[in-house]
mmCIF file of C-alpha atoms in Angstrom:
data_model
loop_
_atom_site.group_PDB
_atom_site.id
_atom_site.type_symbol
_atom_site.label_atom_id
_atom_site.label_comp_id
_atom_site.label_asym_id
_atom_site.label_seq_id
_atom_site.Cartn_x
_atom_site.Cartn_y
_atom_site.Cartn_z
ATOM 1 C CA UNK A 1 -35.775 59.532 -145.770
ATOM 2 C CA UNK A 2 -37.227 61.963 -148.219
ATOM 3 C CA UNK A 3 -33.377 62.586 -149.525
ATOM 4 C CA UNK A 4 -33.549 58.929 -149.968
ATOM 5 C CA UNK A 5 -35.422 57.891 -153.578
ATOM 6 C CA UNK A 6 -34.882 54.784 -155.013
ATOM 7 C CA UNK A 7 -35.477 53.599 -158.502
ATOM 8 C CA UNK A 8 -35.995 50.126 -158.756
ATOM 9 C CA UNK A 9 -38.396 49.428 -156.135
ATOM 10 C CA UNK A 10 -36.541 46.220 -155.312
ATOM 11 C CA UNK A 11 -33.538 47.548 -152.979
ATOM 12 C CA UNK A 12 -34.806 48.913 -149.508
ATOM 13 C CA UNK A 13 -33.465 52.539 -148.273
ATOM 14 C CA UNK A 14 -31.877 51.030 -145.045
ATOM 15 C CA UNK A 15 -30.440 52.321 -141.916
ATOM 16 C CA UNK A 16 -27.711 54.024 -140.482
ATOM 17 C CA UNK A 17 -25.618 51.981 -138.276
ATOM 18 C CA UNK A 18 -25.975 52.389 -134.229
ATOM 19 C CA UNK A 19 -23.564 55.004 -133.308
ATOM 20 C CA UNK A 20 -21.327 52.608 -131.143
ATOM 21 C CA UNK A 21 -21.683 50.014 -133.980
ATOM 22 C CA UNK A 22 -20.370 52.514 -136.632
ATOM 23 C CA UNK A 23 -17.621 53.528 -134.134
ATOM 24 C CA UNK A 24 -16.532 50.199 -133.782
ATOM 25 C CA UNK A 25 -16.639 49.733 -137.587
ATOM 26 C CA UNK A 26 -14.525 52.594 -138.142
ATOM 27 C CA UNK A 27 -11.987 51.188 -135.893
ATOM 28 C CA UNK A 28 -11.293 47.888 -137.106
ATOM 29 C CA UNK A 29 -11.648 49.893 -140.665
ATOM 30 C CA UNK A 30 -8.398 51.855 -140.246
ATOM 31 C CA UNK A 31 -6.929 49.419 -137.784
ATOM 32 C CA UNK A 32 -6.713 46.538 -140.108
ATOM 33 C CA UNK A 33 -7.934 47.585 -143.373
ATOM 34 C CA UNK A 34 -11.253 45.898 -144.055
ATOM 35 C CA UNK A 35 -14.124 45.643 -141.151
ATOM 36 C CA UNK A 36 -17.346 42.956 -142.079
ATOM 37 C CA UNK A 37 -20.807 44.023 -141.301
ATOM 38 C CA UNK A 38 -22.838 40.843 -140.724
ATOM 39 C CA UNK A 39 -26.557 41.232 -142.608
ATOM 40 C CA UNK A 40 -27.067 44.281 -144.036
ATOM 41 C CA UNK A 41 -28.874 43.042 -147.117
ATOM 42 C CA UNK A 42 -32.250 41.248 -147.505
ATOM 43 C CA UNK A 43 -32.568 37.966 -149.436
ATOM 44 C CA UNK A 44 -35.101 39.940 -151.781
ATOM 45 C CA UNK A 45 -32.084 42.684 -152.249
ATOM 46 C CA UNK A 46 -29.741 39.630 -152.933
ATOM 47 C CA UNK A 47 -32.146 38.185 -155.298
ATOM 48 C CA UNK A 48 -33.119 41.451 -157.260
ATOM 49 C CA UNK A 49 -29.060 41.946 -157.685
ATOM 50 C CA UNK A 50 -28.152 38.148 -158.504
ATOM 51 C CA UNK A 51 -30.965 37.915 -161.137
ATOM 52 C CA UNK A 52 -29.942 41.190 -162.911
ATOM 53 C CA UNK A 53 -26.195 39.934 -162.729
ATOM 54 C CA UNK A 54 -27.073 36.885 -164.461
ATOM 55 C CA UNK A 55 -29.227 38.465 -167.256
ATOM 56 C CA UNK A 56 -26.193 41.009 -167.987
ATOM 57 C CA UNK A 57 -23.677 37.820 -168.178
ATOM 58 C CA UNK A 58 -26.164 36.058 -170.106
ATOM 59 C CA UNK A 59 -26.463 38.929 -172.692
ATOM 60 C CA UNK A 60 -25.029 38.226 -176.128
ATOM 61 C CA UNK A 61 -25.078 41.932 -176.652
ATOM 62 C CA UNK A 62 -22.606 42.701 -174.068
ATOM 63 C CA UNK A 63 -20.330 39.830 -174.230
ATOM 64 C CA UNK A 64 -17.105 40.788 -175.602
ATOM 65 C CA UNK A 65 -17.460 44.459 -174.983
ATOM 66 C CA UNK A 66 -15.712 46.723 -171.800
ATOM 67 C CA UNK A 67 -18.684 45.682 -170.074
ATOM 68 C CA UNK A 68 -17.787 42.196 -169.091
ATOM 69 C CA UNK A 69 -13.699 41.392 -168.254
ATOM 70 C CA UNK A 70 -11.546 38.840 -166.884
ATOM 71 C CA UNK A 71 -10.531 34.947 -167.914
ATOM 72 C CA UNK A 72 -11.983 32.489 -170.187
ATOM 73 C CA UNK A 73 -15.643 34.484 -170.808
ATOM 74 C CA UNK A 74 -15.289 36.926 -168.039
ATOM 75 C CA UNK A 75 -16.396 36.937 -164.645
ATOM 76 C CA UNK A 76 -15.967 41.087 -163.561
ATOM 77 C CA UNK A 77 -19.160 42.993 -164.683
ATOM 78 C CA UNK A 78 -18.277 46.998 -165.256
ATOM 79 C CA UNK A 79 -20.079 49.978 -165.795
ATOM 80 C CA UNK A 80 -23.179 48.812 -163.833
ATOM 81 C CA UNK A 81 -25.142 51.602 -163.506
ATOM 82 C CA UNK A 82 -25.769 51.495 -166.932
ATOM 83 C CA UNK A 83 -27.538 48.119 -166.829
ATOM 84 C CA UNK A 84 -29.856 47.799 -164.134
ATOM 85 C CA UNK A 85 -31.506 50.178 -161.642
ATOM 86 C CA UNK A 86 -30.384 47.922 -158.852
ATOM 87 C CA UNK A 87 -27.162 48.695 -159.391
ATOM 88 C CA UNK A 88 -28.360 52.913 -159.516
ATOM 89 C CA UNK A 89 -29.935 52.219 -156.011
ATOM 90 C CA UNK A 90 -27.272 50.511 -154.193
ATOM 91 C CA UNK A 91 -25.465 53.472 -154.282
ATOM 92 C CA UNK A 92 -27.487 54.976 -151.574
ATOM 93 C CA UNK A 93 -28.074 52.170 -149.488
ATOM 94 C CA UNK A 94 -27.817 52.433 -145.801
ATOM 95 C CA UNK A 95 -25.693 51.887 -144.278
ATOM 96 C CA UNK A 96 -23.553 51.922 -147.071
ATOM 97 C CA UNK A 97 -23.868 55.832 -148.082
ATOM 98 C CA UNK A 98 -22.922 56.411 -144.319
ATOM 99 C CA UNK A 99 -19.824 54.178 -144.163
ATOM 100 C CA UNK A 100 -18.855 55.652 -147.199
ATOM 101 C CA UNK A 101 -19.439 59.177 -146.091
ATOM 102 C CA UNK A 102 -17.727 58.207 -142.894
ATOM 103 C CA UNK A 103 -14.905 57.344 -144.479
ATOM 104 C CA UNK A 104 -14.008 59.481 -146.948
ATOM 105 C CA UNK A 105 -16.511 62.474 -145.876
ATOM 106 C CA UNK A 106 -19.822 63.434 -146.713
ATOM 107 C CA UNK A 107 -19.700 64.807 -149.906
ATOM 108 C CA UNK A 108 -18.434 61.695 -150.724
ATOM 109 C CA UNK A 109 -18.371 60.831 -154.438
ATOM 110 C CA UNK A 110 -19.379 57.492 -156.810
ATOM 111 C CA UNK A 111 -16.062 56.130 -158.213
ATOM 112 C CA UNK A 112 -16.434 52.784 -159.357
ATOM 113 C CA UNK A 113 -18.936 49.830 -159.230
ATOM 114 C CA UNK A 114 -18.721 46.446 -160.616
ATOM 115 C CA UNK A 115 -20.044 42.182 -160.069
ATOM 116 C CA UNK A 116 -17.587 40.015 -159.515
ATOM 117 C CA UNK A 117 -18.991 36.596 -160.325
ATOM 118 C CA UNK A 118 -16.482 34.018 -160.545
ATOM 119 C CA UNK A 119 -16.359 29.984 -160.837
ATOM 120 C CA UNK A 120 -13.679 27.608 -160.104
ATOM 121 C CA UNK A 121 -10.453 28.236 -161.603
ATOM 122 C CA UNK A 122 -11.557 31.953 -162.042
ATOM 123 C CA UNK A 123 -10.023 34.797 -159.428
ATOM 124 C CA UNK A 124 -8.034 38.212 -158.852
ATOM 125 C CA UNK A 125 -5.463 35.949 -157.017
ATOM 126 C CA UNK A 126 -2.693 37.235 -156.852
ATOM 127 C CA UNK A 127 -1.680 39.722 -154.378
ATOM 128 C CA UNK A 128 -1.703 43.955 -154.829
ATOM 129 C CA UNK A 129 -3.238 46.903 -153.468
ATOM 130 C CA UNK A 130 -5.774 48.552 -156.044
ATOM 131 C CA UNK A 131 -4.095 50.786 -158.566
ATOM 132 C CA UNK A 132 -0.673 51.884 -156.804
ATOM 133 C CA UNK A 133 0.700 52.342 -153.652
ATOM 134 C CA UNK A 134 -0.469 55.660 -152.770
ATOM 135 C CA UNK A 135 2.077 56.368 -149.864
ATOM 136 C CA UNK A 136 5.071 54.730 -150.120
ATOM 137 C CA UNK A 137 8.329 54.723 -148.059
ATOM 138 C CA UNK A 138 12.075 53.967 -148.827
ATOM 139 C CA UNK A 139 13.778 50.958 -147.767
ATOM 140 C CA UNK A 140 15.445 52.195 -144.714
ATOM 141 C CA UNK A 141 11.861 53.095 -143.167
ATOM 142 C CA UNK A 142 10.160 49.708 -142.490
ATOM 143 C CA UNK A 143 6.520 50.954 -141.862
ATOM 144 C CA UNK A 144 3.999 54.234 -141.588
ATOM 145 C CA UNK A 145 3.708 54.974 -137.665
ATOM 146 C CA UNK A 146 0.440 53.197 -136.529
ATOM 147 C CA UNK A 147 -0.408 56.228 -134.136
ATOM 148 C CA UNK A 148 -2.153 57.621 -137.141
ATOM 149 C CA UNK A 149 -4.886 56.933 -139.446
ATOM 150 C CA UNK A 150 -3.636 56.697 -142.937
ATOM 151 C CA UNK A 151 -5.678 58.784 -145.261
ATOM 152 C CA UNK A 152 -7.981 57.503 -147.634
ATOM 153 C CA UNK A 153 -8.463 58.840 -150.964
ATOM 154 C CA UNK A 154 -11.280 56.351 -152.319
ATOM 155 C CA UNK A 155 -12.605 52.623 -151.208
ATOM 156 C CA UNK A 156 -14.176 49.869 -152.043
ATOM 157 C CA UNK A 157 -17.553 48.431 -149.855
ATOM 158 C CA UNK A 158 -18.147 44.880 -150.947
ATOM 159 C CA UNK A 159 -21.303 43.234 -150.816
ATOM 160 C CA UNK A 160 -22.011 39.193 -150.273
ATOM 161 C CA UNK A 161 -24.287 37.870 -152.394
ATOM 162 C CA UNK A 162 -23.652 34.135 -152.027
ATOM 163 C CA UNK A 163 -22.264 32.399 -148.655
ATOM 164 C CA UNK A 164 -18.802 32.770 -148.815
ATOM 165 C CA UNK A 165 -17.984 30.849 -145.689
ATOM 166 C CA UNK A 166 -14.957 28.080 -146.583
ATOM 167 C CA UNK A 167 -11.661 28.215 -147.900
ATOM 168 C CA UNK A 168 -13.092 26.794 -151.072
ATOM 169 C CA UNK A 169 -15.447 28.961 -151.774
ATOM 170 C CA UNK A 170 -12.517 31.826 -152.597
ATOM 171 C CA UNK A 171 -13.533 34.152 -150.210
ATOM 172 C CA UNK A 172 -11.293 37.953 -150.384
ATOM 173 C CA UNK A 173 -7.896 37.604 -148.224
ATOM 174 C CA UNK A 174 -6.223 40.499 -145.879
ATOM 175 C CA UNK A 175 -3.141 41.128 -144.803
ATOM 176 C CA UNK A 176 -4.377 43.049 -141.676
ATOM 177 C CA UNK A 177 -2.600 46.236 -141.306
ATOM 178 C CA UNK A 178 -0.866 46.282 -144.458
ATOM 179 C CA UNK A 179 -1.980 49.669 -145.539
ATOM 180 C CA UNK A 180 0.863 50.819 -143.280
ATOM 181 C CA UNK A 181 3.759 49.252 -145.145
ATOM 182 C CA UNK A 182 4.384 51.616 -147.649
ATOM 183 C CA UNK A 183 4.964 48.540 -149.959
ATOM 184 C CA UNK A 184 3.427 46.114 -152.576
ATOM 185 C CA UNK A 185 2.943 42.957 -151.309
ATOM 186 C CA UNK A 186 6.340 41.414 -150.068
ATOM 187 C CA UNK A 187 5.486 38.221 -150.827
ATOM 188 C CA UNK A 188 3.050 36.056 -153.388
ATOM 189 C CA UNK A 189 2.610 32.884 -151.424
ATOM 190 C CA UNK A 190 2.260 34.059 -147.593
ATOM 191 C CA UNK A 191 2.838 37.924 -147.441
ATOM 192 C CA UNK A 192 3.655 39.027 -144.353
ATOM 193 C CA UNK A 193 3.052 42.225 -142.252
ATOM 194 C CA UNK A 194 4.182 43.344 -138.678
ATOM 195 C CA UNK A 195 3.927 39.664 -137.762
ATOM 196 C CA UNK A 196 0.293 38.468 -139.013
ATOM 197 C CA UNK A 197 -0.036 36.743 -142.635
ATOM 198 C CA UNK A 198 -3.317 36.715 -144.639
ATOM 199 C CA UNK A 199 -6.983 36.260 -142.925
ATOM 200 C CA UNK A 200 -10.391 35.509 -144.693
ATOM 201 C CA UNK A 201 -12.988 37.313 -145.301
ATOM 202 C CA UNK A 202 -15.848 34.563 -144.312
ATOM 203 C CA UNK A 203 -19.550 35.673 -144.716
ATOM 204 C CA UNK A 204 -22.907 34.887 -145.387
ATOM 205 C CA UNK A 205 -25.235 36.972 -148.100
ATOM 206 C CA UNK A 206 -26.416 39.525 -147.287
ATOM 207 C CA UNK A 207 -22.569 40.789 -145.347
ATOM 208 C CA UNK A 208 -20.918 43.587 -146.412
ATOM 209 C CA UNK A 209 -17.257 44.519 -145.668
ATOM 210 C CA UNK A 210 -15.316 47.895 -145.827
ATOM 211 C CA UNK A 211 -11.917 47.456 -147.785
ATOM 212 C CA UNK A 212 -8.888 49.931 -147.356
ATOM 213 C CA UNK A 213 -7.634 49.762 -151.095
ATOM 214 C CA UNK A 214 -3.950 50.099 -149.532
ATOM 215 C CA UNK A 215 -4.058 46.795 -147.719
ATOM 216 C CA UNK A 216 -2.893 43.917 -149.242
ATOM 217 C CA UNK A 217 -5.439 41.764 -150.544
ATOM 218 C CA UNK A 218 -6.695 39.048 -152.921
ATOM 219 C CA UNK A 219 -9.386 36.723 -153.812
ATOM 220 C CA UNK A 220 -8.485 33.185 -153.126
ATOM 221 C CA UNK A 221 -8.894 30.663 -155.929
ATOM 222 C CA UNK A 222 -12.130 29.319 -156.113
ATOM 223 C CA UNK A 223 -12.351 25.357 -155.615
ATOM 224 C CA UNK A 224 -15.841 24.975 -154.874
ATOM 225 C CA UNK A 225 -18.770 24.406 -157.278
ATOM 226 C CA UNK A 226 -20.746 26.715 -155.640
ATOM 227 C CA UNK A 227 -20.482 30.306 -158.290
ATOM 228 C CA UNK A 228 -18.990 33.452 -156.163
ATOM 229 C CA UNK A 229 -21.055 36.927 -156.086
ATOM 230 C CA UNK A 230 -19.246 39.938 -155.057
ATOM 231 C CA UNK A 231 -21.031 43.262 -155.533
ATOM 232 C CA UNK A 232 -19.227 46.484 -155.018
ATOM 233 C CA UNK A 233 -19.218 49.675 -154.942
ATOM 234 C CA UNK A 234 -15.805 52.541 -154.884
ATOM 235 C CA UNK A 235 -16.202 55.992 -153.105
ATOM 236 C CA UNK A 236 -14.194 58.904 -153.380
ATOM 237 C CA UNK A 237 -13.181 61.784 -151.386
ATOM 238 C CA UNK A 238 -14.535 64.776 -153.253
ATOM 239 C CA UNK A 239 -11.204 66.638 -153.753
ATOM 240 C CA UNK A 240 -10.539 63.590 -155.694
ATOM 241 C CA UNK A 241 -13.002 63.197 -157.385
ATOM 242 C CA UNK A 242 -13.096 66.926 -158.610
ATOM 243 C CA UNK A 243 -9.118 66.994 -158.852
ATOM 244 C CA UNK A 244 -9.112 63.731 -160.969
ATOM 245 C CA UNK A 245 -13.049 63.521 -163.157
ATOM 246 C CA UNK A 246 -13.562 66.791 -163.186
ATOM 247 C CA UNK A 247 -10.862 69.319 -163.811
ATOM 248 C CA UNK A 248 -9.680 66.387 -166.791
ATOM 249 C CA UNK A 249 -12.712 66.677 -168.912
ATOM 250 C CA UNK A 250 -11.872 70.085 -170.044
ATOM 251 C CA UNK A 251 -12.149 70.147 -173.438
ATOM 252 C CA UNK A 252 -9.534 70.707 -176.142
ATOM 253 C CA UNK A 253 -10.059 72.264 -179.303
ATOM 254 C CA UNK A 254 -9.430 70.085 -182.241
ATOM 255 C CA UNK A 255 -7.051 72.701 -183.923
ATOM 256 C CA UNK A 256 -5.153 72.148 -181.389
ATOM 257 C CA UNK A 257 -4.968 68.583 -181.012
ATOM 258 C CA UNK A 258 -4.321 67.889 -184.556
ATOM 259 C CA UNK A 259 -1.230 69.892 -184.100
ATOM 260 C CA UNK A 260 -0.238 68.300 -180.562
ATOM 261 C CA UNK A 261 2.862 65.955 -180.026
ATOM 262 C CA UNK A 262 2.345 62.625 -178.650
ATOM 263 C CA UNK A 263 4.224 64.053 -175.925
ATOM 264 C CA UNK A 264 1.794 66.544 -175.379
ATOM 265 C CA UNK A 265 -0.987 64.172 -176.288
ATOM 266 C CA UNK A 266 -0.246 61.649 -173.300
ATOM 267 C CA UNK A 267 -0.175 64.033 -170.985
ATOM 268 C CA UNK A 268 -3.622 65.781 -171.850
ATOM 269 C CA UNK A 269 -4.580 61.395 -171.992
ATOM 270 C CA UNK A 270 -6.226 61.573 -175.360
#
């Protein structure tokens, strides 16, 4: 893949899926709202991206900063690309690029990449779609007709990098088909959507699974020892990306902002 260069040496360029693979991917995809890959990555891959987690949580230097969030001393690593080639190269990785591209098109953008490494007692668990609900209906309309695909504006491919194969070991929940309600989560302790309440994402390292932002979802609590890895990475459509990174980073004079409102000043977000 000459289009294909990759930085770090340690992460492999990958392949495509088989065409009747990808189909099938794509299907359970919009169907549900998450589809699981079984062994895309190699152990090396899963070592290289493990070890450079560790040494950014284990850096005095970034604790305390955006770079590291969540409870007690944090357990979501952000802004990854600026730490670690790894991180750089799994951006291309097949067959993630293609999923992506599949997705949400070719020209398919970078959104959003981060390490979730989390211990017992530490989890995103409560229930929510990512940011908002993008399409949502009034009461008196109880669901988006499943005869179409609901559209995707950006997603999230997650990456195993530990087994995540029991209960205790917190592994991400679904509500399968959820993206179609038009609705936040309708419940916290056993949502429920046309009928079927929340499955688990089991897998082994190395997995990867596709995750329709719009589907309700979680990360069960961990009760395990065993430490949770989650790598992943957020595409965009490109309209999106243009419409919302882009256009917004058109600067403003200072003249003018010393004289703006706050009014004026929220909406330009600075």
């Amino acid at each position: 893949m000459e289009d294909c260069v990759l930085i770090s040496k340690r992460i492999l360029p990958g392949e495509r899926l088989a065409d009747n693979v990808m189909e099938d991917t794509l299907e359970k995809f919009h169907r549900d709202g998450f589809a699981l890959i079984p062994g895309v990555l190699t152990r090396d891959e899963i070592d290289a991206l493990r070890e450079a987690t560790d040494r950014c949580f284990n850096d005095p230097v970034l604790a305390g900063t955006d770079y590291v969030s969540g409870r007690g001393d944090g357990f979501v690593l952000r802004h990854t690309l600026e730490l670690d080639a790894v991180f750089v190269d799994m951006l291309i990785r097949e067959p993630i690029l293609s999923l992506a591209e599949a997705v949400v098109g070719e020209d398919c953008k970078f959104c959003g990449q981060n390490v979730i490494r989390n211990a017992r007692g530490q989890a995103i668990d409560l229930w929510h779609v990512d940011d908002r609900v993008e399409f949502p209906l009034p009461d008196d309309v109880p669901r988006h007709d499943s005869r179409i695909r609901m559209p995707v504006q950006w997603f999230t491919i997650q990456m195993a990098l530990t087994d995540i194969d029991t209960i205790e070991d917190g592994p991400t929940q679904f509500v399968p088909g959820s993206q179609y309600s038009g609705r936040d989560p309708n419940n916290q302790e056993n949502p429920e959507f046309d009928g079927r309440g929340p499955v688990s994402a089991f897998c082994k390292a190395g997995d990867v699974y596709l995750q329709n932002n719009q589907c309700w979802h979680r990360g069960a609590p961990v009760t395990s020892d065993r430490m949770r890895y989650v790598f992943q990475s957020q595409y965009a459509a490109f309209w999106a990306y243009r419409r919302f990174s882009t256009y917004n980073h058109v600067p403003v004079p200072p003249t003018v902002l010393s004289r703006a409102s706050e009014r004026l000043r929220g909406v330009l977000g600075v």
